[in-house]
Coordinates of C-alpha atoms in Angstrom, one line a residue:
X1 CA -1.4 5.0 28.4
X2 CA 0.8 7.0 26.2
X3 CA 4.6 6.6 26.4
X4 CA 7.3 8.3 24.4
X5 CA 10.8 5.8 24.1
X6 CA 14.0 7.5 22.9
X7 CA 16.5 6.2 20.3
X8 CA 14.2 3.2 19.0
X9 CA 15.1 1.2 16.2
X10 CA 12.7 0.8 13.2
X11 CA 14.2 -2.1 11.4
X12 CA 10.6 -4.0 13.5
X13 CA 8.8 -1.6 11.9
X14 CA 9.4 -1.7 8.3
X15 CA 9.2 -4.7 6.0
X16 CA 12.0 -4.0 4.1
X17 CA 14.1 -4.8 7.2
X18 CA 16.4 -1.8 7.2
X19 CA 18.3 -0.6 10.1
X20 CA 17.3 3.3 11.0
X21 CA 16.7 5.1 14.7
X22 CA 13.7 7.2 15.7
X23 CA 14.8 10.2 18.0
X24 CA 11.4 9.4 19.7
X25 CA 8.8 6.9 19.4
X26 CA 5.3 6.0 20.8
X27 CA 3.1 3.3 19.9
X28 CA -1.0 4.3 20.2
X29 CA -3.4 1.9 21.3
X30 CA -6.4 4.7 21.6
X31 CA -7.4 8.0 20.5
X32 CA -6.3 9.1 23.2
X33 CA -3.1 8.3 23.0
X34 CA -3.0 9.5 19.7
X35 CA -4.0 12.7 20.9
X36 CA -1.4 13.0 23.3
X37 CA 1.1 11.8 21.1
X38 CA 0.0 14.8 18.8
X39 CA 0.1 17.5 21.8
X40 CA 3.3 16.6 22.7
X41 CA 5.5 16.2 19.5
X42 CA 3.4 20.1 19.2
X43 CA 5.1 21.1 22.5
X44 CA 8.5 19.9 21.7
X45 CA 8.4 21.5 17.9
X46 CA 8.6 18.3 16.5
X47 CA 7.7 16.9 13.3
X48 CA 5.5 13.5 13.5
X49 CA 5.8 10.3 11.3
X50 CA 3.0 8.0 11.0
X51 CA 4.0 4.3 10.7
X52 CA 1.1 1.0 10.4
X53 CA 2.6 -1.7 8.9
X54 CA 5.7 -0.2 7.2
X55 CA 4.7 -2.0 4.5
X56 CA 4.6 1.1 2.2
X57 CA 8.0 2.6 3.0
X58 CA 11.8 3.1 2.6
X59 CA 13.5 4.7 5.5
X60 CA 16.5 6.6 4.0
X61 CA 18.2 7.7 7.5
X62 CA 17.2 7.6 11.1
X63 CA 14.3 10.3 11.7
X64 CA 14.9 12.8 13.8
X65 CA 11.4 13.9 14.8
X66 CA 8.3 11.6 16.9
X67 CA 7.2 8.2 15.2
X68 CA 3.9 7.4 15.7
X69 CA 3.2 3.6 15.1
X70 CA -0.7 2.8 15.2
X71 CA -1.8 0.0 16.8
X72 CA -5.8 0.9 17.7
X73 CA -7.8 -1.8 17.1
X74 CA -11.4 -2.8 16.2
X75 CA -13.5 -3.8 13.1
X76 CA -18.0 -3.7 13.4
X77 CA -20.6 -3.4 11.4
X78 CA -22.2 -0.4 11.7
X79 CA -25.5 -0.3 9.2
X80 CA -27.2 -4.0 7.7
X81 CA -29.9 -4.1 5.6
X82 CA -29.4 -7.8 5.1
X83 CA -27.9 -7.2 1.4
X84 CA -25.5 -4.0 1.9
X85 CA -23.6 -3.5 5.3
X86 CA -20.9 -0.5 6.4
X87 CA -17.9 -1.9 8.5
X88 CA -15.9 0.8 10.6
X89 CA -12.6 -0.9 10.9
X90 CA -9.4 0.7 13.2
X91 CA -6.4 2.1 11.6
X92 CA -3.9 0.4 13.4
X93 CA -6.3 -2.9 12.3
X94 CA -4.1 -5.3 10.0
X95 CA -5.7 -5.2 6.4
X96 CA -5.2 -8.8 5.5
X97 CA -7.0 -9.7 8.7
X98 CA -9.8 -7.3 8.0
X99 CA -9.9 -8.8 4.1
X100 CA -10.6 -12.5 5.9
X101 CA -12.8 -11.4 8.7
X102 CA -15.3 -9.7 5.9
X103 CA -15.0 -13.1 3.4
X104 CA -15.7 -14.9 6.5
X105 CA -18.7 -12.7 7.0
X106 CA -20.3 -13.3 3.9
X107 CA -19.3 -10.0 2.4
X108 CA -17.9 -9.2 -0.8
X109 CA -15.7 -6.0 -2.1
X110 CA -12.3 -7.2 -0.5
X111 CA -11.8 -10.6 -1.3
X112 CA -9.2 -9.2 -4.8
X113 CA -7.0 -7.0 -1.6
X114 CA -6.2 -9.9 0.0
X115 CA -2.3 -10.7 1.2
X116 CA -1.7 -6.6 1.0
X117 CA 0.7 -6.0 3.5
X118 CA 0.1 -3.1 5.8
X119 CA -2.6 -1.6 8.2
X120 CA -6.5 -0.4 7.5
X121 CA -5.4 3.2 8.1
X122 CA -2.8 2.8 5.1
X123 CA -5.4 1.9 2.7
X124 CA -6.8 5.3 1.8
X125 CA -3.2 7.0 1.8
X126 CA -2.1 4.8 -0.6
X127 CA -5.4 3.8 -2.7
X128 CA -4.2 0.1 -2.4
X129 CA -4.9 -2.0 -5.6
X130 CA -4.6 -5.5 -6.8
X131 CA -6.1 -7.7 -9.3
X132 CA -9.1 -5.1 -10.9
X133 CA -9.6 -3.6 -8.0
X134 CA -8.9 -0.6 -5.6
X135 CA -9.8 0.9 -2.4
X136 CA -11.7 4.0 -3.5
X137 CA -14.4 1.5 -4.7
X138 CA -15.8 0.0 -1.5
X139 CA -14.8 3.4 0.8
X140 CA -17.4 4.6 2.2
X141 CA -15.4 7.3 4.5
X142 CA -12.5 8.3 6.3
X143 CA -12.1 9.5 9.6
X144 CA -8.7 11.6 10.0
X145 CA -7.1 13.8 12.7
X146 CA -5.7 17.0 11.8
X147 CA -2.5 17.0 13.5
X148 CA -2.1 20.4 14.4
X149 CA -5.5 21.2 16.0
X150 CA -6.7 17.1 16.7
X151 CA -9.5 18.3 14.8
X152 CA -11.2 15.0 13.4
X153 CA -12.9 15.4 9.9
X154 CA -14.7 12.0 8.5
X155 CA -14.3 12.6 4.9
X156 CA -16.7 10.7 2.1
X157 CA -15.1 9.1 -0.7
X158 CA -15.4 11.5 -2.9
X159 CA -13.7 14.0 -0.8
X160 CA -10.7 11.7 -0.5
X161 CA -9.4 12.9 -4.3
X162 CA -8.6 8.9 -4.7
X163 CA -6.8 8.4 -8.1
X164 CA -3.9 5.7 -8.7
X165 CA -2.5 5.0 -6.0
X166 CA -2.9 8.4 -4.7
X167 CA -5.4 10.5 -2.1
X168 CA -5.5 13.8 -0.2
X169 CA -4.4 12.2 2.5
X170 CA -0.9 11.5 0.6
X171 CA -1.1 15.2 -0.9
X172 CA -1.0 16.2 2.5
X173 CA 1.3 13.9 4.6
X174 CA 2.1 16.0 7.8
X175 CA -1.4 17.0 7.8
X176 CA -3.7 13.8 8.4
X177 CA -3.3 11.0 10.6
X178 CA -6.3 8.2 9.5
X179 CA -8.2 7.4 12.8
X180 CA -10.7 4.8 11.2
X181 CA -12.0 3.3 8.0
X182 CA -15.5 2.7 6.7
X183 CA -16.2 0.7 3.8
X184 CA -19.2 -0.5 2.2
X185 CA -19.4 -4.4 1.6
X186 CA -22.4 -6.3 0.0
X187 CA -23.3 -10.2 0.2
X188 CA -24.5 -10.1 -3.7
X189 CA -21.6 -7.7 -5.4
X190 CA -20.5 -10.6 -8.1
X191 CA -17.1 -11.8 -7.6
X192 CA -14.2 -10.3 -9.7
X193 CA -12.2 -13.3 -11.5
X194 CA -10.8 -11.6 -15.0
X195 CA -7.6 -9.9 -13.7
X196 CA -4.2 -11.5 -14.4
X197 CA -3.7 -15.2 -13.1
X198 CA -7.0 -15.0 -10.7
X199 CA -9.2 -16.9 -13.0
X200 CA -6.3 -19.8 -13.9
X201 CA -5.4 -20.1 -10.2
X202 CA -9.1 -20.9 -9.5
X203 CA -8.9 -23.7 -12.3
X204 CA -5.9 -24.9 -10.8
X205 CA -8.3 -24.9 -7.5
X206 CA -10.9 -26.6 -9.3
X207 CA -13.6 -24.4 -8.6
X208 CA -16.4 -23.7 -11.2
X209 CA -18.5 -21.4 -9.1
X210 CA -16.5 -19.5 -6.9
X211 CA -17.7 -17.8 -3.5
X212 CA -15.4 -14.9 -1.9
X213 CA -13.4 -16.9 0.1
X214 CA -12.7 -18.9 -3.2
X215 CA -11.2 -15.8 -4.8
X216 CA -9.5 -14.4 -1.9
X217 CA -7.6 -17.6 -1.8
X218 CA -6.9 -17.6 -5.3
X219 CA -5.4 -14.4 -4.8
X220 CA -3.7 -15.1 -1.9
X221 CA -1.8 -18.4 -4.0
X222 CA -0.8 -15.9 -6.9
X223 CA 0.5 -13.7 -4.9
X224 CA 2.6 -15.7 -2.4
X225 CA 3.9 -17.2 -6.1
X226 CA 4.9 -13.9 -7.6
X227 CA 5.9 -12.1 -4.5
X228 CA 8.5 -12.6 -1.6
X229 CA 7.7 -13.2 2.0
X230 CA 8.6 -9.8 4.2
X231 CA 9.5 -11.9 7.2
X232 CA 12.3 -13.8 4.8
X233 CA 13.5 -11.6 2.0
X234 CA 13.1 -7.5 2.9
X235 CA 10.6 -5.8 0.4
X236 CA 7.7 -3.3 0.4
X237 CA 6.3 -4.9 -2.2
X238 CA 5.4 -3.5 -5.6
X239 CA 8.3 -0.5 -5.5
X240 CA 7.2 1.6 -8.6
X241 CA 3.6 2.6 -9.9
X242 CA 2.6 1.1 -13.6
X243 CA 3.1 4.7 -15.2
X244 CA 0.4 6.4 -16.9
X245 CA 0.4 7.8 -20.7
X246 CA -1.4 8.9 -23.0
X247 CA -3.2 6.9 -25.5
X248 CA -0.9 8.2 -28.7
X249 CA 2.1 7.4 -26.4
X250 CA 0.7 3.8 -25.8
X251 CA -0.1 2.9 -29.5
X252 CA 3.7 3.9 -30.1
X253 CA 5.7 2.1 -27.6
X254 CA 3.5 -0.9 -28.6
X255 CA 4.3 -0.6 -32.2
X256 CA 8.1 -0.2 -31.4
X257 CA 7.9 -2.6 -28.9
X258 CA 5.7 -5.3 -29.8
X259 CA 4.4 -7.9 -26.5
X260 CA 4.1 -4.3 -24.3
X261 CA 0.9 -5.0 -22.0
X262 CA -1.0 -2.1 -22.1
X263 CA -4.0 -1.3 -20.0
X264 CA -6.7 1.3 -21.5
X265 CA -8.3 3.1 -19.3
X266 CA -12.0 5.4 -18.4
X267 CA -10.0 8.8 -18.5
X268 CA -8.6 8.2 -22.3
X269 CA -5.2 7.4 -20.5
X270 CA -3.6 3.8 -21.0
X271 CA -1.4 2.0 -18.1
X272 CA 1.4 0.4 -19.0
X273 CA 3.2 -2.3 -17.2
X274 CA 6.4 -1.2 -14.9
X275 CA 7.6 -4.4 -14.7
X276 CA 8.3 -5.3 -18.3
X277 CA 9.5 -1.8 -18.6
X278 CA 12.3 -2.7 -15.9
X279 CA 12.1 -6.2 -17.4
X280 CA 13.3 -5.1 -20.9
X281 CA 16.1 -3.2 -19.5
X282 CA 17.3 -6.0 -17.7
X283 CA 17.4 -5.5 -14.2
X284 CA 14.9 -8.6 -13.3
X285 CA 16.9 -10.5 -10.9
X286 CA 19.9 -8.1 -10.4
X287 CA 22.0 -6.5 -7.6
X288 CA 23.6 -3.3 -7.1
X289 CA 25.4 -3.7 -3.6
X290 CA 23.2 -5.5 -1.2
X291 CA 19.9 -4.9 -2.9
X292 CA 17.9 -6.1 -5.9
X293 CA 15.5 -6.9 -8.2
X294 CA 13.4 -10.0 -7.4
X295 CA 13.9 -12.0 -10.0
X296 CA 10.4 -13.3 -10.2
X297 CA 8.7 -9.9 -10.1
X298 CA 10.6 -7.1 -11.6
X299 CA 8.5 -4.4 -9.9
X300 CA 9.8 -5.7 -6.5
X301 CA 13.0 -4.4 -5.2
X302 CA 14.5 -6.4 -2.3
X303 CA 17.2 -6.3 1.0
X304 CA 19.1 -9.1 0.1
X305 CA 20.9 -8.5 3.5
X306 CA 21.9 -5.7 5.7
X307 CA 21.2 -3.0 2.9
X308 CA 20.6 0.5 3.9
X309 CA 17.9 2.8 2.5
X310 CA 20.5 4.8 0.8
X311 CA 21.4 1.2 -1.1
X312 CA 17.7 0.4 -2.1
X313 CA 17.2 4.2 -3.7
X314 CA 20.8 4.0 -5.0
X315 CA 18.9 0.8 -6.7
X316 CA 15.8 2.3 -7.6
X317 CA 17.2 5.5 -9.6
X318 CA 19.3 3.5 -11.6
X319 CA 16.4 1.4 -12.9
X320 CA 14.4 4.9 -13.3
X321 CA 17.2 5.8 -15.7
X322 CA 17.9 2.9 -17.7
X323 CA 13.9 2.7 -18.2
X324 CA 14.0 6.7 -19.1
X325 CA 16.5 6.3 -21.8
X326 CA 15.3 3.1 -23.4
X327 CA 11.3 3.3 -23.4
X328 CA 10.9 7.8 -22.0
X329 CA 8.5 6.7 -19.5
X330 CA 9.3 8.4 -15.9
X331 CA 8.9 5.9 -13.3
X332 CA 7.8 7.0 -9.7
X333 CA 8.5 5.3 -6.7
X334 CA 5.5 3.8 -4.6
X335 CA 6.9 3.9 -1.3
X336 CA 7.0 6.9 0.9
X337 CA 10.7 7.6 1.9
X338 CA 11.6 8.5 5.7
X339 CA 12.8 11.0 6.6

């Protein structure tokens, strides 16, 4: 049953840990609750914030409005041919759970996601990515509720407008709230191995031939190596998207800047990486107040205790200027700031 709380704190809520208030808050188990939550925040006149993990934001102040945290649950296949199979997975389903249940299952497309903090329903907002691979590949559909008519639209991948790290769905934030997920897994895909450390971790594993569940772990050890635990050192993770530019652009910052990884990709564009960027200007493994740069992953900005939102973007534009003025690459922030 739907029930609105007053005054609620969020630090639970969000991974980097930070201290903010909701003016009102309700927690959805069903879609029906969901509705309600929808028709009510309507009546009042207020504005609604989605939360799932919190995993993918950066609370800047208390939020003066209706939090909605999403905790529906349910993951089943829905069409088998014995080779391919569709799995409708919950929103408020958490995606590293999902990512075992399908390698446990036999079926391949996830295994690379694993250890990606946050909920099912996230996923598409976000086009989460890791290690060669990104959600837009396996998604079959999307299932959405338009928040001011509870209108529900299932939308095929294509009609999501995924591109890095971006979707319609994060185009248009207080229009969408993700109900459920499809994706489309196979037991024969061949398994991904070539990005980053993957295929030296599975050395280190000894494994010659590996299965799913071999590479899922192997991601899984990289990144508990590279990145810090939530639960012990505040983060959302990766905190700025590897910028895009232009193939020219690319060939010229690598020339003046010989060792800069560059990544070429289908659209003519090449991707460069954020964290050398932020790297070179020396902020890996710096403070500014009470947050700060991890110092074993430069794209990872961190509450080293009791820092407020204001702290962590205080943080964050700083590096965006240093990197502007050294390298003039514009840097944009991955996490979605409240309010």
């Amino acid at each position: 049953m739907m029930h609105i709380q007053e005054f609620v704190s969020l630090k639970p809520y969000n991974t980097f840990g930070i201290e903010a208030k909701a003016r009102f808050f309700c927690a959805v188990e069903s879609l029906a609750d969901l509705d309600g939550a929808l028709q009510w925040a309507k009546r009042q006149g207020l504005a609604v914030r989605v939360l799932g993990g919190g995993s993918n934001i950066l609370l800047s102040g208390d939020v003066d409005g209706l939090v909605v945290l999403m905790q529906n649950r349910g993951i089943r296949i829905t069409e088998d041919d014995g080779n391919h199979a569709t799995v409708e997975v919950a929103a408020g389903e958490n995606w590293h759970q999902l990512v075992l249940w399908s390698v446990e299952h036999g079926l391949g497309g996830l295994e690379n996601l694993g250890l990606i903090p946050g909920t099912a329903g996230a996923a598409p907002v976000q086009n989460i990515g890791a290690y060669g691979v990104e959600f837009a590949e396996v998604c079959h559909s999307v299932t959405a509720v338009r928040r001011d008519t509870l209108e529900r639209v299932t939308f095929g991948a294509a009609d999501c407008c995924f591109g890095y790290r971006d979707s319609l769905f994060k185009h248009e934030p207080n229009c969408w709230v993700v109900e459920s997920i499809r994706v489309s897994l196979c037991r024969m895909s061949p398994v991904r191995t070539h990005y980053g450390s993957v295929g030296d971790m599975l050395c280190e594993m000894g494994v010659d031939e590996p299965d799913y569940r071999d590479v899922c772990e192997a991601v899984c050890r990289v990144r508990r190596d590279k990145l810090p635990d939530p639960a012990e050192l505040g983060n959302a993770g990766s905190f700025f998207k590897n910028p895009l530019v232009s193939a020219d652009k690319a060939q010229e910052l690598a020339q003046r800047y010989p060792g800069l990884p560059t990544y070429p990709q289908k659209t003519g564009d090449c991707k460069l990486a954020a964290g050398w960027l932020i790297d070179k200007t020396g902020w890996k493994g710096k403070n500014l107040g009470r947050a700060g740069v991890y110092p074993k992953q430069a794209l990872v900005l961190v509450n080293n205790g009791g820092a407020s939102g204001q702290e962590i973007l205080a943080l964050a534009e700083s590096i965006c200027r240093d990197v502007q003025e050294k390298f003039g690459i514009a840097l944009e922030k991955e996490p979605v700031v409240f309010p």
